[in-house]
Amino acid sequence: KTGAYTASDGEHDYQLNICGALDPESSHCSSGGSHGACQSKNGGGQPYGMGFPSTNLTALDGTLTLEYVGGDICHDEFKRSTQISFVCGDLEQPVFVSEEDDCTYNFNFPTKLACHNDDA
């Protein structure tokens, strides 16, 4: 896919790029750096980088997961991070799941590529 994926939690908009940085020309994330994910309030507001991109997939409880770390400061203590879990499905679009107290943002990404042959 060319360009960023988008998701929302009703209050915030998120832009995510898989395995690469967001394009500063087309992204609302102008917080500096080459973040792989970004958060902003619906309708505008200060954007926040949610971690730098990685291409290292890890298996967490049998689910392939991509993690971006080193984002903008949150709650004066934590650096924002993003965890994208690839799950079996055909949406092909990230879905916001939760924000943890330590400013880790969790997304599921339903994709046919995560399905076992007997699931598809």
PDB file of C-alpha atoms in Angstrom:
ATOM      1  CA  LYS A   1       0.000   0.000   0.000  1.00  0.00           C
ATOM      2  CA  THR A   2       1.171   3.506  -0.777  1.00  0.00           C
ATOM      3  CA  GLY A   3       0.460   6.086   1.903  1.00  0.00           C
ATOM      4  CA  ALA A   4      -0.621   5.829   5.499  1.00  0.00           C
ATOM      5  CA  TYR A   5      -3.405   3.781   7.009  1.00  0.00           C
ATOM      6  CA  THR A   6      -5.861   5.630   9.212  1.00  0.00           C
ATOM      7  CA  ALA A   7      -7.781   4.653  12.342  1.00  0.00           C
ATOM      8  CA  SER A   8      -9.817   6.483  14.987  1.00  0.00           C
ATOM      9  CA  ASP A   9     -10.912   5.957  18.572  1.00  0.00           C
ATOM     10  CA  GLY A  10     -13.698   8.527  18.338  1.00  0.00           C
ATOM     11  CA  GLU A  11     -11.623  11.256  19.976  1.00  0.00           C
ATOM     12  CA  HIS A  12      -8.289  10.912  18.150  1.00  0.00           C
ATOM     13  CA  ASP A  13      -7.200  10.217  14.598  1.00  0.00           C
ATOM     14  CA  TYR A  14      -4.247   7.932  13.965  1.00  0.00           C
ATOM     15  CA  GLN A  15      -2.022   7.518  10.935  1.00  0.00           C
ATOM     16  CA  LEU A  16       0.152   4.420  10.644  1.00  0.00           C
ATOM     17  CA  ASN A  17       2.620   3.223   8.071  1.00  0.00           C
ATOM     18  CA  ILE A  18       3.707  -0.405   8.089  1.00  0.00           C
ATOM     19  CA  CYS A  19       7.492  -0.942   8.234  1.00  0.00           C
ATOM     20  CA  GLY A  20       8.283   2.631   7.239  1.00  0.00           C
ATOM     21  CA  ALA A  21       8.058   6.292   8.152  1.00  0.00           C
ATOM     22  CA  LEU A  22       5.013   8.420   7.472  1.00  0.00           C
ATOM     23  CA  ASP A  23       5.372  10.714   4.482  1.00  0.00           C
ATOM     24  CA  PRO A  24       5.748  14.249   5.893  1.00  0.00           C
ATOM     25  CA  GLU A  25       4.124  15.667   2.751  1.00  0.00           C
ATOM     26  CA  SER A  26       0.841  13.775   3.210  1.00  0.00           C
ATOM     27  CA  SER A  27       0.826  13.148   6.957  1.00  0.00           C
ATOM     28  CA  HIS A  28      -0.679  15.379   9.625  1.00  0.00           C
ATOM     29  CA  CYS A  29       2.218  14.312  11.855  1.00  0.00           C
ATOM     30  CA  SER A  30       4.541  17.272  11.858  1.00  0.00           C
ATOM     31  CA  SER A  31       6.032  16.716  15.307  1.00  0.00           C
ATOM     32  CA  GLY A  32       9.444  16.144  13.795  1.00  0.00           C
ATOM     33  CA  GLY A  33      11.384  13.031  12.985  1.00  0.00           C
ATOM     34  CA  SER A  34      10.365  10.115  10.844  1.00  0.00           C
ATOM     35  CA  HIS A  35       7.666   8.477  12.930  1.00  0.00           C
ATOM     36  CA  GLY A  36       5.861   5.378  11.715  1.00  0.00           C
ATOM     37  CA  ALA A  37       2.659   6.322  13.566  1.00  0.00           C
ATOM     38  CA  CYS A  38       1.021   9.565  14.641  1.00  0.00           C
ATOM     39  CA  GLN A  39      -1.878  10.696  16.839  1.00  0.00           C
ATOM     40  CA  SER A  40      -3.893  13.920  16.726  1.00  0.00           C
ATOM     41  CA  LYS A  41      -7.240  15.133  18.079  1.00  0.00           C
ATOM     42  CA  ASN A  42     -10.175  14.783  15.704  1.00  0.00           C
ATOM     43  CA  GLY A  43     -10.455  17.931  13.638  1.00  0.00           C
ATOM     44  CA  GLY A  44      -6.851  18.996  14.191  1.00  0.00           C
ATOM     45  CA  GLY A  45      -4.700  19.876  17.151  1.00  0.00           C
ATOM     46  CA  GLN A  46      -1.160  19.064  18.160  1.00  0.00           C
ATOM     47  CA  PRO A  47       0.075  15.872  16.469  1.00  0.00           C
ATOM     48  CA  TYR A  48       2.201  13.415  18.441  1.00  0.00           C
ATOM     49  CA  GLY A  49       4.683  10.922  17.035  1.00  0.00           C
ATOM     50  CA  MET A  50       3.969   7.417  18.325  1.00  0.00           C
ATOM     51  CA  GLY A  51       7.297   5.741  17.598  1.00  0.00           C
ATOM     52  CA  PHE A  52       9.857   5.203  14.908  1.00  0.00           C
ATOM     53  CA  PRO A  53       9.244   2.506  12.302  1.00  0.00           C
ATOM     54  CA  SER A  54      10.647  -0.977  12.522  1.00  0.00           C
ATOM     55  CA  THR A  55      10.642  -3.942  10.174  1.00  0.00           C
ATOM     56  CA  ASN A  56      11.188  -6.485  12.970  1.00  0.00           C
ATOM     57  CA  LEU A  57       8.130  -8.675  13.382  1.00  0.00           C
ATOM     58  CA  THR A  58       7.921 -10.651  16.618  1.00  0.00           C
ATOM     59  CA  ALA A  59       5.620 -13.516  17.555  1.00  0.00           C
ATOM     60  CA  LEU A  60       3.721 -12.673  20.720  1.00  0.00           C
ATOM     61  CA  ASP A  61       1.371 -15.443  21.887  1.00  0.00           C
ATOM     62  CA  GLY A  62       1.218 -16.768  18.317  1.00  0.00           C
ATOM     63  CA  THR A  63       0.392 -13.351  16.825  1.00  0.00           C
ATOM     64  CA  LEU A  64       2.791 -11.450  14.584  1.00  0.00           C
ATOM     65  CA  THR A  65       3.414  -8.056  16.132  1.00  0.00           C
ATOM     66  CA  LEU A  66       5.198  -4.924  14.957  1.00  0.00           C
ATOM     67  CA  GLU A  67       6.356  -2.397  17.548  1.00  0.00           C
ATOM     68  CA  TYR A  68       7.389   1.222  17.081  1.00  0.00           C
ATOM     69  CA  VAL A  69       9.181   2.870  20.027  1.00  0.00           C
ATOM     70  CA  GLY A  70      10.775   6.228  20.880  1.00  0.00           C
ATOM     71  CA  GLY A  71       7.815   8.493  20.154  1.00  0.00           C
ATOM     72  CA  ASP A  72       6.994  11.881  21.627  1.00  0.00           C
ATOM     73  CA  ILE A  73       6.843  12.325  25.415  1.00  0.00           C
ATOM     74  CA  CYS A  74       3.535  11.504  27.096  1.00  0.00           C
ATOM     75  CA  HIS A  75       2.441  12.333  30.684  1.00  0.00           C
ATOM     76  CA  ASP A  76       5.873  13.968  31.215  1.00  0.00           C
ATOM     77  CA  GLU A  77       7.311  10.497  31.753  1.00  0.00           C
ATOM     78  CA  PHE A  78       6.845   8.015  28.924  1.00  0.00           C
ATOM     79  CA  LYS A  79       7.722   7.962  25.252  1.00  0.00           C
ATOM     80  CA  ARG A  80       4.790   6.999  23.066  1.00  0.00           C
ATOM     81  CA  SER A  81       4.972   3.599  21.371  1.00  0.00           C
ATOM     82  CA  THR A  82       2.768   1.655  18.984  1.00  0.00           C
ATOM     83  CA  GLN A  83       2.041  -2.058  18.889  1.00  0.00           C
ATOM     84  CA  ILE A  84       0.394  -3.452  15.741  1.00  0.00           C
ATOM     85  CA  SER A  85      -0.859  -7.038  15.951  1.00  0.00           C
ATOM     86  CA  PHE A  86      -1.594  -8.770  12.649  1.00  0.00           C
ATOM     87  CA  VAL A  87      -4.662 -10.988  13.044  1.00  0.00           C
ATOM     88  CA  CYS A  88      -6.640 -13.157  10.638  1.00  0.00           C
ATOM     89  CA  GLY A  89      -9.316 -11.167   8.804  1.00  0.00           C
ATOM     90  CA  ASP A  90     -10.034  -9.381   5.566  1.00  0.00           C
ATOM     91  CA  LEU A  91     -10.402  -5.740   6.630  1.00  0.00           C
ATOM     92  CA  GLU A  92      -6.798  -4.915   5.575  1.00  0.00           C
ATOM     93  CA  GLN A  93      -6.952  -1.819   7.798  1.00  0.00           C
ATOM     94  CA  PRO A  94      -5.680  -1.147  11.332  1.00  0.00           C
ATOM     95  CA  VAL A  95      -8.252  -0.926  14.114  1.00  0.00           C
ATOM     96  CA  PHE A  96      -7.583   0.985  17.348  1.00  0.00           C
ATOM     97  CA  VAL A  97      -7.781  -1.332  20.370  1.00  0.00           C
ATOM     98  CA  SER A  98      -6.516   0.567  23.418  1.00  0.00           C
ATOM     99  CA  GLU A  99      -4.122   3.058  24.950  1.00  0.00           C
ATOM    100  CA  GLU A 100      -2.178   1.820  27.966  1.00  0.00           C
ATOM    101  CA  ASP A 101      -1.157   3.949  30.955  1.00  0.00           C
ATOM    102  CA  ASP A 102       2.453   3.975  29.693  1.00  0.00           C
ATOM    103  CA  CYS A 103       1.319   5.514  26.362  1.00  0.00           C
ATOM    104  CA  THR A 104       1.529   2.323  24.330  1.00  0.00           C
ATOM    105  CA  TYR A 105      -1.105   2.418  21.594  1.00  0.00           C
ATOM    106  CA  ASN A 106      -2.438  -0.989  20.544  1.00  0.00           C
ATOM    107  CA  PHE A 107      -3.902  -1.735  17.132  1.00  0.00           C
ATOM    108  CA  ASN A 108      -5.137  -4.914  15.486  1.00  0.00           C
ATOM    109  CA  PHE A 109      -4.569  -5.239  11.762  1.00  0.00           C
ATOM    110  CA  PRO A 110      -6.911  -7.858  10.284  1.00  0.00           C
ATOM    111  CA  THR A 111      -5.318  -9.293   7.152  1.00  0.00           C
ATOM    112  CA  LYS A 112      -5.646 -12.481   5.128  1.00  0.00           C
ATOM    113  CA  LEU A 113      -1.861 -12.795   5.320  1.00  0.00           C
ATOM    114  CA  ALA A 114      -2.168 -13.634   9.037  1.00  0.00           C
ATOM    115  CA  CYS A 115      -4.618 -16.492   8.455  1.00  0.00           C
ATOM    116  CA  HIS A 116      -3.684 -20.148   8.704  1.00  0.00           C
ATOM    117  CA  ASN A 117      -4.657 -22.101   5.613  1.00  0.00           C
ATOM    118  CA  ASP A 118      -7.626 -23.646   7.422  1.00  0.00           C
ATOM    119  CA  ASP A 119      -8.843 -20.178   8.564  1.00  0.00           C
ATOM    120  CA  ALA A 120      -9.025 -18.618   5.111  1.00  0.00           C
TER     121      ALA A 120
END
